[in-house]
Coordinates of N, CA and C in Angstrom, one line a residue:
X665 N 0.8 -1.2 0.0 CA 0.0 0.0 0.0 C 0.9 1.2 0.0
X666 N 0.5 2.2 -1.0 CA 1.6 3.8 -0.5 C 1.3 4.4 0.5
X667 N 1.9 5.3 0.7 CA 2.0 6.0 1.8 C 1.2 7.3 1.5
X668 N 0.6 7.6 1.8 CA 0.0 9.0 1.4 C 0.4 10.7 2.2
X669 N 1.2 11.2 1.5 CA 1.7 12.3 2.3 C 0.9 13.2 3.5
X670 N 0.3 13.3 4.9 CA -0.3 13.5 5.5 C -0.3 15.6 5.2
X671 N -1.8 16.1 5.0 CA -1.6 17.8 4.6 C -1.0 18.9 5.7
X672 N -0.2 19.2 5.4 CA 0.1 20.3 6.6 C -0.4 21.0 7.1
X673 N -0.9 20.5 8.7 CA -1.6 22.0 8.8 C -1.7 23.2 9.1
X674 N -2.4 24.7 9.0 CA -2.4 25.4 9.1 C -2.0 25.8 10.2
X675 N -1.0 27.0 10.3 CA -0.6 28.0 11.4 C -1.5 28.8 11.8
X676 N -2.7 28.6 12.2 CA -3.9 29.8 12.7 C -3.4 30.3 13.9
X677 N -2.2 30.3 14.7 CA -1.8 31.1 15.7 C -1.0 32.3 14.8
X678 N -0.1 32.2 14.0 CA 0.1 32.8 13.4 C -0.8 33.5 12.5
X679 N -2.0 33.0 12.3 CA -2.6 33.6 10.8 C -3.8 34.8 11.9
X680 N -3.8 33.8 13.2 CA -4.4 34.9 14.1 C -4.1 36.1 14.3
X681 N -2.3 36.4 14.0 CA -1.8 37.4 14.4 C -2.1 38.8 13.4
X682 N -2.3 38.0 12.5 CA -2.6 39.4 10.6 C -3.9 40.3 11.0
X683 N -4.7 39.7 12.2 CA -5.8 40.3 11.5 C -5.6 41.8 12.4
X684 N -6.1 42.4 11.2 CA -5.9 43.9 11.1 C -5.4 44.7 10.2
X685 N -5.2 45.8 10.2 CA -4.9 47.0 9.2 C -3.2 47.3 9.1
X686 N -2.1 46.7 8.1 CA -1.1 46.6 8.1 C -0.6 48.3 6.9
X687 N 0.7 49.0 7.8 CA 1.3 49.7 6.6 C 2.2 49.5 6.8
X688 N 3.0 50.2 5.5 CA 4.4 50.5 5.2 C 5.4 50.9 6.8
X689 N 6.6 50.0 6.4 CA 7.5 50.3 8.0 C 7.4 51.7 8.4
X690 N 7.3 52.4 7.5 CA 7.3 54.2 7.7 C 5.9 54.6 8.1
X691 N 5.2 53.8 8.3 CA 3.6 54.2 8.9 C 3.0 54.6 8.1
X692 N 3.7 55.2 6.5 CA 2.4 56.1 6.0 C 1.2 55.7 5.3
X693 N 1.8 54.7 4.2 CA 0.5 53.6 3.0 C 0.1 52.6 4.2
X694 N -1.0 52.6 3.7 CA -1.7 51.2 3.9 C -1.3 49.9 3.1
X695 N -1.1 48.9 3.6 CA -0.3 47.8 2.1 C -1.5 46.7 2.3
X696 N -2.4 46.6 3.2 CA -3.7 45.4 3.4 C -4.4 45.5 4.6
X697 N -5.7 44.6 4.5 CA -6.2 44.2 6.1 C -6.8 43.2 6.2
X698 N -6.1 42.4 6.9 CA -7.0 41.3 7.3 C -7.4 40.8 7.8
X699 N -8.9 40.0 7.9 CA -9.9 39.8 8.3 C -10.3 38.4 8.1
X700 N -10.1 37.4 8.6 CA -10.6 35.9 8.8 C -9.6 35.6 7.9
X701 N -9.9 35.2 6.7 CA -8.8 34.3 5.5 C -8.8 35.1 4.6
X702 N -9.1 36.3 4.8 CA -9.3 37.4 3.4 C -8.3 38.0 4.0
X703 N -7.4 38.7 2.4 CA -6.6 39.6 2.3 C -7.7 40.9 1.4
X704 N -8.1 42.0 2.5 CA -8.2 43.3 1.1 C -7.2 44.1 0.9
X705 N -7.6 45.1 -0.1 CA -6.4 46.1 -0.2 C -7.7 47.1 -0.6
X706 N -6.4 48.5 0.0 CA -7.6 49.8 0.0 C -8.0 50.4 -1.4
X707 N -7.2 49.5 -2.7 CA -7.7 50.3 -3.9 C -9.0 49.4 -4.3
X708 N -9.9 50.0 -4.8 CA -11.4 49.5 -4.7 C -11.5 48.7 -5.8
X709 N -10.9 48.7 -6.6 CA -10.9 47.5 -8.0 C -10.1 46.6 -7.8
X710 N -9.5 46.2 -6.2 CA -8.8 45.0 -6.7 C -9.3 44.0 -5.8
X711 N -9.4 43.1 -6.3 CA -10.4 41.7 -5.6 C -9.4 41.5 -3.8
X712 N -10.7 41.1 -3.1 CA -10.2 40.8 -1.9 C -9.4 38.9 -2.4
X713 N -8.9 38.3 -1.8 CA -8.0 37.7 -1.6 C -8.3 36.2 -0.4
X714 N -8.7 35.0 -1.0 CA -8.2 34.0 0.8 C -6.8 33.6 0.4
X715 N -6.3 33.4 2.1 CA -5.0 33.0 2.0 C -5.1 32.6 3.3
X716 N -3.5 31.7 2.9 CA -3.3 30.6 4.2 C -2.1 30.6 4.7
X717 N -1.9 30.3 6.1 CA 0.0 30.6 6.5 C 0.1 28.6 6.4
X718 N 0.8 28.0 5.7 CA 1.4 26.9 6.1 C 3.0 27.1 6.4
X719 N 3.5 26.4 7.7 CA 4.4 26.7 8.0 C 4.5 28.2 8.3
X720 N 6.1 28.3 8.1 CA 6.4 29.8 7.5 C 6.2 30.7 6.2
X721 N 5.2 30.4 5.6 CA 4.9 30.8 4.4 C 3.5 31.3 4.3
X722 N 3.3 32.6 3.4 CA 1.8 33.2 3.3 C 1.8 33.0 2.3
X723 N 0.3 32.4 1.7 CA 0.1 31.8 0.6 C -1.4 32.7 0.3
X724 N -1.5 32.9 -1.0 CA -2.4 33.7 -1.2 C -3.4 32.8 -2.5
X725 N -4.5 32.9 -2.7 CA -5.3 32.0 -3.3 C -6.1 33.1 -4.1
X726 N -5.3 33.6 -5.2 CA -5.9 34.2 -6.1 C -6.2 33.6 -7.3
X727 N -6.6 34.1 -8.1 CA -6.3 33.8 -9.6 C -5.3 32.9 -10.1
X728 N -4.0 33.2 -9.7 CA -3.1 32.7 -9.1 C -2.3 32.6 -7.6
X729 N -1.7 30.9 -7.7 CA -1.3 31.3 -6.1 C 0.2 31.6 -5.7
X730 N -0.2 32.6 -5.3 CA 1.4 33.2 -4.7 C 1.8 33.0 -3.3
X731 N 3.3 32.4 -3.6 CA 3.5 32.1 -1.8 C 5.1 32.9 -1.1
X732 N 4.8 33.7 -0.4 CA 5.7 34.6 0.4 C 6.1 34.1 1.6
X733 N 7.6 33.8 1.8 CA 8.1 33.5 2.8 C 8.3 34.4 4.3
X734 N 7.5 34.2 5.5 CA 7.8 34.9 6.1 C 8.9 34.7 7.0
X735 N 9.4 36.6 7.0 CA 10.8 36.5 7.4 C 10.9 36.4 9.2
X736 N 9.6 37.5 9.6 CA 9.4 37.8 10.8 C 7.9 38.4 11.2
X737 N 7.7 37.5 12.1 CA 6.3 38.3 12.5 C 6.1 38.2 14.0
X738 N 5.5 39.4 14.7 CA 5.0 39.4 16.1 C 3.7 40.2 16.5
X739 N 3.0 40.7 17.0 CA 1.5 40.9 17.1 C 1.5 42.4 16.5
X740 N 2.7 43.3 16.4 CA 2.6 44.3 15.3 C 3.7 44.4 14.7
X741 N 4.3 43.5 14.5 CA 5.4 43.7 13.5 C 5.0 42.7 12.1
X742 N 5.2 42.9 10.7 CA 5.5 41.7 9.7 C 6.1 41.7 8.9
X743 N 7.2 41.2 8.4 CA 8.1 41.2 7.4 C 7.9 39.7 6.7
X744 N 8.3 40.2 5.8 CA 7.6 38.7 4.2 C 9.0 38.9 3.3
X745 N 9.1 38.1 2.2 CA 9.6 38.5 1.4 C 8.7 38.2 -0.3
X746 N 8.9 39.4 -0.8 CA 8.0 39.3 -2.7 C 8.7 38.4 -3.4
X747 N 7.7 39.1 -4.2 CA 8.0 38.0 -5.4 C 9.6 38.3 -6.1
X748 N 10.3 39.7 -5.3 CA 11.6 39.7 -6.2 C 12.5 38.8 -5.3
X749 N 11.6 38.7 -4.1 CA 13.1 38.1 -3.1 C 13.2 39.5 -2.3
X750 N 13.0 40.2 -2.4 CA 13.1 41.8 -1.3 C 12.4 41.6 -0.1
X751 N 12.7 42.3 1.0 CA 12.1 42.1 2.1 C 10.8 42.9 2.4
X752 N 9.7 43.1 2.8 CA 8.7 44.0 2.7 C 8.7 44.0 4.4
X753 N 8.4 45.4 4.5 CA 8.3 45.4 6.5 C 7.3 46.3 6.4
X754 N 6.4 45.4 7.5 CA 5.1 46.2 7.7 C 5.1 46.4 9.4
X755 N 4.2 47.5 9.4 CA 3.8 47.5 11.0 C 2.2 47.7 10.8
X756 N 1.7 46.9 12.3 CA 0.1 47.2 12.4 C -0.3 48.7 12.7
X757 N -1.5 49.3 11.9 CA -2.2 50.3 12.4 C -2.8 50.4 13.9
X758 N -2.8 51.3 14.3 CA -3.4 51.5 15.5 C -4.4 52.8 15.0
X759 N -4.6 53.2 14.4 CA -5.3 54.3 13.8 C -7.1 53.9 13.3
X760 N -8.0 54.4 13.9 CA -9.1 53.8 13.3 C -9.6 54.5 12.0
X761 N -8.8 55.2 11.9 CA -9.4 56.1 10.7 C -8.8 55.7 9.3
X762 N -7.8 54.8 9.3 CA -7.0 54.2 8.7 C -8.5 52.5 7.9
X763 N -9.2 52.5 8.4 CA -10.2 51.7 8.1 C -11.4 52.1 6.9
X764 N -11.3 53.6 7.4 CA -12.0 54.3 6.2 C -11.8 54.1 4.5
X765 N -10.3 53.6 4.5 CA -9.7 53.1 3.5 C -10.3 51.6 2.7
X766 N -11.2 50.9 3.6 CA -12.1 50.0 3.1 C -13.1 50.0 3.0
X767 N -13.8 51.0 2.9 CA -15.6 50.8 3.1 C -16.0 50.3 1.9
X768 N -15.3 50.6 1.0 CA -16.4 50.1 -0.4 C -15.4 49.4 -1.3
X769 N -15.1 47.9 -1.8 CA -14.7 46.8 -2.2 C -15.5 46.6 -3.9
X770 N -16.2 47.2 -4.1 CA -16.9 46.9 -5.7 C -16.4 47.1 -6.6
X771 N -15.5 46.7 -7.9 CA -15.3 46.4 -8.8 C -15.8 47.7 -9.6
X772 N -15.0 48.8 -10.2 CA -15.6 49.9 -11.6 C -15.9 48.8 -12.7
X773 N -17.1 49.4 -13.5 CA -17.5 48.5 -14.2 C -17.3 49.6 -15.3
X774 N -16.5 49.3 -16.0 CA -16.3 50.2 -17.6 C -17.2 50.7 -18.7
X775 N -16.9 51.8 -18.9 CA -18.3 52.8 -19.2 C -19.2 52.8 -18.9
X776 N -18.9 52.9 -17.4 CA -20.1 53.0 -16.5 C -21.0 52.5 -16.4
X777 N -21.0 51.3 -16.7 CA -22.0 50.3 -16.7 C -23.6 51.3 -18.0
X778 N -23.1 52.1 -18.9 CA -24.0 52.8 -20.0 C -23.7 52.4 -21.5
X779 N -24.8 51.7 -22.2 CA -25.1 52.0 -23.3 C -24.9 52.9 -23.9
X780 N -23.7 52.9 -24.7 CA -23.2 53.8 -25.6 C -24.0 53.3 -27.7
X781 N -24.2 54.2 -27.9 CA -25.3 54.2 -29.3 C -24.3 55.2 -30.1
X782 N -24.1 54.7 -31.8 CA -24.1 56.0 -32.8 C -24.4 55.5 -34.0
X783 N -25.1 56.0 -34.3 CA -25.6 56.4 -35.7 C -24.9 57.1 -36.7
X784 N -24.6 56.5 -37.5 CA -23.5 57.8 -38.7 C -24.5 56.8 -40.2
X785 N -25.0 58.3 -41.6 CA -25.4 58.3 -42.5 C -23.9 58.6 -43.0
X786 N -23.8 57.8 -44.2 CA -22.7 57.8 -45.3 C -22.4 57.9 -46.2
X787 N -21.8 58.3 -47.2 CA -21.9 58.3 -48.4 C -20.8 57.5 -49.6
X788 N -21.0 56.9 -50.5 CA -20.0 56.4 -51.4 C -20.6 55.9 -53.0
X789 N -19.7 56.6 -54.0 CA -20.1 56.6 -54.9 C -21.7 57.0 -55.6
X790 N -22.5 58.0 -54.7 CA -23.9 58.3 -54.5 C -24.9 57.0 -53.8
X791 N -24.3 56.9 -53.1 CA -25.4 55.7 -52.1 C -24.9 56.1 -51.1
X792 N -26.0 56.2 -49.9 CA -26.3 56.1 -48.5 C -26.5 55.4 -48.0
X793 N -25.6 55.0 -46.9 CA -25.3 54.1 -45.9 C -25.4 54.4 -44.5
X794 N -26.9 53.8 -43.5 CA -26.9 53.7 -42.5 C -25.9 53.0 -41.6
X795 N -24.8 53.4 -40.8 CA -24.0 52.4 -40.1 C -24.6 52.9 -38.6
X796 N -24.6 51.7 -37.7 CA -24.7 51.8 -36.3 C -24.3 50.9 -35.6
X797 N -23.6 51.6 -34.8 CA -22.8 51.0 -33.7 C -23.6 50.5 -32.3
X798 N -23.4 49.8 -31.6 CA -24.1 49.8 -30.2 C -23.1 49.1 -29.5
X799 N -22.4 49.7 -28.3 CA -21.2 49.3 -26.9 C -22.6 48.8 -25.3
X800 N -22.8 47.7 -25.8 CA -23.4 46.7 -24.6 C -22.2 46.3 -23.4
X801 N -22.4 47.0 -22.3 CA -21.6 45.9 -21.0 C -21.7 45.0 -20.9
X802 N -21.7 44.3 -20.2 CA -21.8 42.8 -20.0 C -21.3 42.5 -18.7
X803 N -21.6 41.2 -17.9 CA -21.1 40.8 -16.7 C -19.7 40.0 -16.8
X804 N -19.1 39.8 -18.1 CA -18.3 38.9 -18.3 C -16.8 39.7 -17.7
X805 N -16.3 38.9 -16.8 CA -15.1 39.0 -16.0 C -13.4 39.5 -17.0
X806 N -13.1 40.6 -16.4 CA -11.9 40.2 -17.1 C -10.9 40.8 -16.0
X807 N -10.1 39.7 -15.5 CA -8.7 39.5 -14.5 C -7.9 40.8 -15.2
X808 N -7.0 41.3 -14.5 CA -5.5 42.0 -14.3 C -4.6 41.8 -14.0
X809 N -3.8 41.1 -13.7 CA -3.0 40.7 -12.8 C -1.6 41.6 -12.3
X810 N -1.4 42.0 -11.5 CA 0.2 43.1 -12.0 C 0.5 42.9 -10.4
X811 N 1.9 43.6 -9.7 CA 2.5 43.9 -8.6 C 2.6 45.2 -8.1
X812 N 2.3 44.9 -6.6 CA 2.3 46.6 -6.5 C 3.1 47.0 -5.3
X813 N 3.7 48.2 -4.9 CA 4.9 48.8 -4.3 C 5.6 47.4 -3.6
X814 N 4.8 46.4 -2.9 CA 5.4 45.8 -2.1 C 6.2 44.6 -2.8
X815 N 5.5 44.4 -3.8 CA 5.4 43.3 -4.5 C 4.6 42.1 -4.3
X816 N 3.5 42.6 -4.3 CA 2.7 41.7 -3.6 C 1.2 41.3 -5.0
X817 N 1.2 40.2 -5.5 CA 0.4 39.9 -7.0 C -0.7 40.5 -6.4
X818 N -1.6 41.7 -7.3 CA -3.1 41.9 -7.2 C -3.6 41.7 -8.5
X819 N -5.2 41.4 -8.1 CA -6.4 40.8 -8.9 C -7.0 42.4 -9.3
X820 N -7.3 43.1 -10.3 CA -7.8 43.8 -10.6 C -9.0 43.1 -11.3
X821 N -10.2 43.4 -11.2 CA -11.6 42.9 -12.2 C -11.7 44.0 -13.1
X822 N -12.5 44.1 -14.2 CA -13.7 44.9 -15.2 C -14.5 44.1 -15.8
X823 N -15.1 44.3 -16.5 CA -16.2 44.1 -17.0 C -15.8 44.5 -18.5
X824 N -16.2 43.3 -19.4 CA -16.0 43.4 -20.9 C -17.6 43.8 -21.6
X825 N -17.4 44.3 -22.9 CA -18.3 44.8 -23.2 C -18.6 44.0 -24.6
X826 N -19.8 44.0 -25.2 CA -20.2 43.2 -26.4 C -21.0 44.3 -27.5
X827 N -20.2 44.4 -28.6 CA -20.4 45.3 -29.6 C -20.9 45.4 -30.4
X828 N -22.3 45.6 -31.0 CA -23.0 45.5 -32.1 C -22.9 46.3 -33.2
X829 N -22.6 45.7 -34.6 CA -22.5 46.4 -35.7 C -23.8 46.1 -36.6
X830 N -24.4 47.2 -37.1 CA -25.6 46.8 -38.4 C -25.3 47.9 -39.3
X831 N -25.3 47.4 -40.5 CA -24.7 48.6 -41.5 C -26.4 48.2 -42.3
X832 N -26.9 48.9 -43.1 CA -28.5 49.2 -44.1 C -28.1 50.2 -45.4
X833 N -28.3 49.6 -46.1 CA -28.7 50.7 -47.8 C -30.0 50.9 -47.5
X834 N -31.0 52.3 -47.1 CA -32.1 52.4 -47.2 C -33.1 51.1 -46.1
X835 N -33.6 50.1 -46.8 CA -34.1 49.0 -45.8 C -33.3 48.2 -46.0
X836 N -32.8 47.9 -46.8 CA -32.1 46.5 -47.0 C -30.6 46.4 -45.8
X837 N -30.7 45.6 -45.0 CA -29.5 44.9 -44.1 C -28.3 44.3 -45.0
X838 N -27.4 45.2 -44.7 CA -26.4 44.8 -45.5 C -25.2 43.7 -44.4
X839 N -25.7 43.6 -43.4 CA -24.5 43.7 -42.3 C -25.2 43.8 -41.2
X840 N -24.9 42.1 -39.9 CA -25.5 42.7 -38.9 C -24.9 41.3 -38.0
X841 N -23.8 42.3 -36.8 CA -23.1 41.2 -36.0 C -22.8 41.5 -35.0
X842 N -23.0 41.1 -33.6 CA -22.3 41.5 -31.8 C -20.7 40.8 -31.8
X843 N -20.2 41.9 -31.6 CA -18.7 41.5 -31.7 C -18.3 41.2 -30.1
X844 N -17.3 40.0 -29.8 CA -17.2 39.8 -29.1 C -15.4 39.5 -29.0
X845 N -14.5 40.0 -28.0 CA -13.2 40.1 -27.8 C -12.4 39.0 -28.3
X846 N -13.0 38.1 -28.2 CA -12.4 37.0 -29.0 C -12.4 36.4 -30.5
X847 N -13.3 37.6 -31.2 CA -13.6 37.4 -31.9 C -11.9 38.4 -32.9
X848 N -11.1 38.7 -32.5 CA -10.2 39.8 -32.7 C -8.8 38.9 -32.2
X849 N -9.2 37.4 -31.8 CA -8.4 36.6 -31.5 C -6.9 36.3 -32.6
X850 N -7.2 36.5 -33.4 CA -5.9 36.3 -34.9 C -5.4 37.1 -34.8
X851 N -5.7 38.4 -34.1 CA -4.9 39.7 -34.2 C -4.5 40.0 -32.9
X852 N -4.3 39.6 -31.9 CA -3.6 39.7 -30.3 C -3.7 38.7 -29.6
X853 N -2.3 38.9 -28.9 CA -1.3 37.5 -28.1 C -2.5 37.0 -27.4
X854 N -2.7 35.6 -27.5 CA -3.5 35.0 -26.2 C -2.9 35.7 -24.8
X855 N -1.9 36.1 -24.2 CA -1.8 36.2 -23.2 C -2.5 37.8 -22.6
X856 N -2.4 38.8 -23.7 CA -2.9 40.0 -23.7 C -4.0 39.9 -23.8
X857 N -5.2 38.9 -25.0 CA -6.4 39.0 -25.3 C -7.4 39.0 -23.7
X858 N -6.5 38.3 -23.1 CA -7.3 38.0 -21.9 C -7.0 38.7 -20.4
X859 N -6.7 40.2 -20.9 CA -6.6 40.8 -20.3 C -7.1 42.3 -21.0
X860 N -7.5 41.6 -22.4 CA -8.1 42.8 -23.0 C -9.9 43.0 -22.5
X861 N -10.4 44.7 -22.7 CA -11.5 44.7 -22.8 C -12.1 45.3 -24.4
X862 N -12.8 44.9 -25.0 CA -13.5 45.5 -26.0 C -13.7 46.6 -25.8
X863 N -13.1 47.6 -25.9 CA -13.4 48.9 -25.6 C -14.3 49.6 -26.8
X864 N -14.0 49.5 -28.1 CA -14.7 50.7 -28.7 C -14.4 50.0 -30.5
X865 N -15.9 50.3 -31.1 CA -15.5 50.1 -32.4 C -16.1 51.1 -33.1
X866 N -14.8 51.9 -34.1 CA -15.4 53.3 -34.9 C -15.5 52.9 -36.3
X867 N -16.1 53.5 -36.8 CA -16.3 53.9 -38.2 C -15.0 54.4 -38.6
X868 N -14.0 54.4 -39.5 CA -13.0 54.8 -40.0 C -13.4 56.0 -41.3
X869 N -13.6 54.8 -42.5 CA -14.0 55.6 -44.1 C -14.7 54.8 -44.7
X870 N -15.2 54.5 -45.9 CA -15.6 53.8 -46.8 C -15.0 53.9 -47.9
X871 N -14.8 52.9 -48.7 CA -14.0 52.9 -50.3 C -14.7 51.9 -50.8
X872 N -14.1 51.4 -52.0 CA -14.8 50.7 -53.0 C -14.6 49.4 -52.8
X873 N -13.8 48.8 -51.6 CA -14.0 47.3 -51.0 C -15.3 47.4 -49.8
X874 N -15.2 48.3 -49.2 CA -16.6 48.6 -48.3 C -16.4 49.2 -47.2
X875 N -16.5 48.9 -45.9 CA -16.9 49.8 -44.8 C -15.3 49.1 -44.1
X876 N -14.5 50.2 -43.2 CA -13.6 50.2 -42.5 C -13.8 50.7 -41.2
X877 N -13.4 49.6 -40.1 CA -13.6 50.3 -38.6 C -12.3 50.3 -37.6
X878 N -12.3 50.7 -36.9 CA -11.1 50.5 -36.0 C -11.8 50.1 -34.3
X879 N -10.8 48.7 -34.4 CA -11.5 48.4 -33.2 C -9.9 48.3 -32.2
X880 N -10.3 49.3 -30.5 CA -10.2 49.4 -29.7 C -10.2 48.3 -28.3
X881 N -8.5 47.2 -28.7 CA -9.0 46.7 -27.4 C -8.0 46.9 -26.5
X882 N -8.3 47.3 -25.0 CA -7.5 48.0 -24.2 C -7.3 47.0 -23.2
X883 N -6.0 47.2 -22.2 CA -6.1 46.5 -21.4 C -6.1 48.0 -20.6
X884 N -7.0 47.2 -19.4 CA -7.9 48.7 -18.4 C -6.4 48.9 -17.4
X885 N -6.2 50.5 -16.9 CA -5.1 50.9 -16.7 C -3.9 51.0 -16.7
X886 N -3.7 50.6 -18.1 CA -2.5 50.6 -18.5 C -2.1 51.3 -20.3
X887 N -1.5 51.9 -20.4 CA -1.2 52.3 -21.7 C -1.1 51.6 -22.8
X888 N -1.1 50.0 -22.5 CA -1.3 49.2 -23.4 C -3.0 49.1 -24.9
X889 N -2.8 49.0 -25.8 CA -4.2 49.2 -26.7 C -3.8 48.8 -27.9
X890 N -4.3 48.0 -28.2 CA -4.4 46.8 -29.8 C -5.4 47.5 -30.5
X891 N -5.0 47.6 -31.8 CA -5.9 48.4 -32.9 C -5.8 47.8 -34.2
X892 N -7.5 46.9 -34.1 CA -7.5 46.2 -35.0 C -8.2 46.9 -36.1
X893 N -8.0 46.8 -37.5 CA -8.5 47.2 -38.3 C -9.8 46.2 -38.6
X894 N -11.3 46.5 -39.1 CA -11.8 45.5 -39.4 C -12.2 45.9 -40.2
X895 N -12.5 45.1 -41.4 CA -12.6 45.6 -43.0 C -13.9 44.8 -43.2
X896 N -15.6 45.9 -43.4 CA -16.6 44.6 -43.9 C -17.2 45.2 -45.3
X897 N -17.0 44.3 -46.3 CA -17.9 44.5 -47.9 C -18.9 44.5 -47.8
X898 N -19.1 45.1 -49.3 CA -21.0 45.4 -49.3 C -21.7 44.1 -49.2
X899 N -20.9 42.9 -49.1 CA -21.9 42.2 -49.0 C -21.5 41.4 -47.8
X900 N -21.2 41.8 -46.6 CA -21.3 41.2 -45.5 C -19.9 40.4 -45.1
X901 N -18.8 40.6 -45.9 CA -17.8 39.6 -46.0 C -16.6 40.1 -44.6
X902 N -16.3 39.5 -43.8 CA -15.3 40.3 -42.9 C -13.8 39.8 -42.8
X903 N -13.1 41.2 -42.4 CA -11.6 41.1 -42.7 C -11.0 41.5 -41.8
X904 N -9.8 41.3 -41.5 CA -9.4 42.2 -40.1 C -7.4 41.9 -40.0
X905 N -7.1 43.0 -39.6 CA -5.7 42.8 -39.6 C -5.0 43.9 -38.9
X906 N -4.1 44.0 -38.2 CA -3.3 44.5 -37.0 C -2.8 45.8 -37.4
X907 N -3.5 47.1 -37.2 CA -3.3 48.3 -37.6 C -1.6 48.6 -37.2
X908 N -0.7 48.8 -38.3 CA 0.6 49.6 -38.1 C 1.1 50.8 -37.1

């Protein structure tokens, strides 16, 4: 018969010791607070956190799991080390106003959770062309992942959005599709796509292959933005390739 490795258990005298409002050794940021098996942090879009001390190690149970070796801890003192290997030193708040820094945990939901509409009349070669756009929110999750001062992995959420295009000569539907982020998949890295949000699809120009748009996919605060060209003919045919 094998042996089955027995699970290690949890340090809850130690895990007892976290709970509370921790900052920078210099007293002045707030770096978390914690509360039962939850890690929060005071900026309001980034997901609270369970985590667990095995041993000497704080293990965090995000999206991904990250495990920080602790260097030293005592009922206000904590030092860890990040993800670079650096030391991070924290001391407990004694400050209650330092709590104010948590009251509201909700996720910004991108363009405001509003129905964005436009309508643009066109012209080419003497024909008029109805194009309309429609930017639908959606509940669909989209992760962030990045490091912050301490080096410590945070979960940022948004909310992706689903894009409708209908282009019309007069009554006739020439063109009519809800674009979805993955649908822009041939033109940005899997690793980026899924950190992208559908941000925005414009009308460019019209020429004699058909209607040209530029589609906007951003990853949310950061300077990063993919600009996909998407090319659709008068008769519905669609094209797309990675704006220069």
């Amino acid at each position: 018969m094998d042996k089955r490795e027995k699970p290690v258990a949890e340090n809850l005298k130690a895990k007892s010791m976290l709970e509370g409002i921790w900052l920078d050794a210099d007293g002045e940021n707030v770096t978390f607070r914690i509360k039962g098996d939850t890690v929060y942090y005071p900026d309001s879009m980034s997901l609270p956190v369970m985590f667990k001390i095995i041993a000497d190690t704080m293990i965090f149970y995000g999206n991904n799991i990250s495990k920080y070796p602790i260097v030293k801890q005592s009922p206000n003192i904590f030092e860890f080390k990040n993800q670079n290997g650096d030391i991070v030193k924290l001391v407990k708040s004694d400050d209650p106003n330092d709590a104010m820094q948590f009251v509201q945990h909700s996720p910004i939901v991108l363009n405001q959770n509003k129905v964005i509409k436009r309508d643009s009349v066109v012209s080419f070669s003497d024909k008029n062309y109805h194009c309309y756009v429609q930017i639908n929110p959606t509940t669909y999750k989209v992760y962030r992942t990045f490091y912050n001062d301490e080096g410590l992995e945070i979960e940022n959420i948004y909310y992706d959005n689903i894009i409708h295009i209908s282009i019309f000569s007069g009554s006739s539907k020439l063109f009519s599709k809800d674009f979805r982020k993955d649908d822009f998949a041939s033109c940005v890295p899997k690793n980026m796509l899924s950190q992208c949000v559908l941000s925005d699809i414009k009308l460019d120009y019209l020429d004699k292959s058909g209607f040209h748009y530029q589609t906007q996919l951003a990853i949310p605060d950061s300077p990063s933005c993919f600009i996909v060209k998407l090319a659709i003919t008068y008769k519905g045919k669609i094209s797309m390739s990675v704006a220069q």
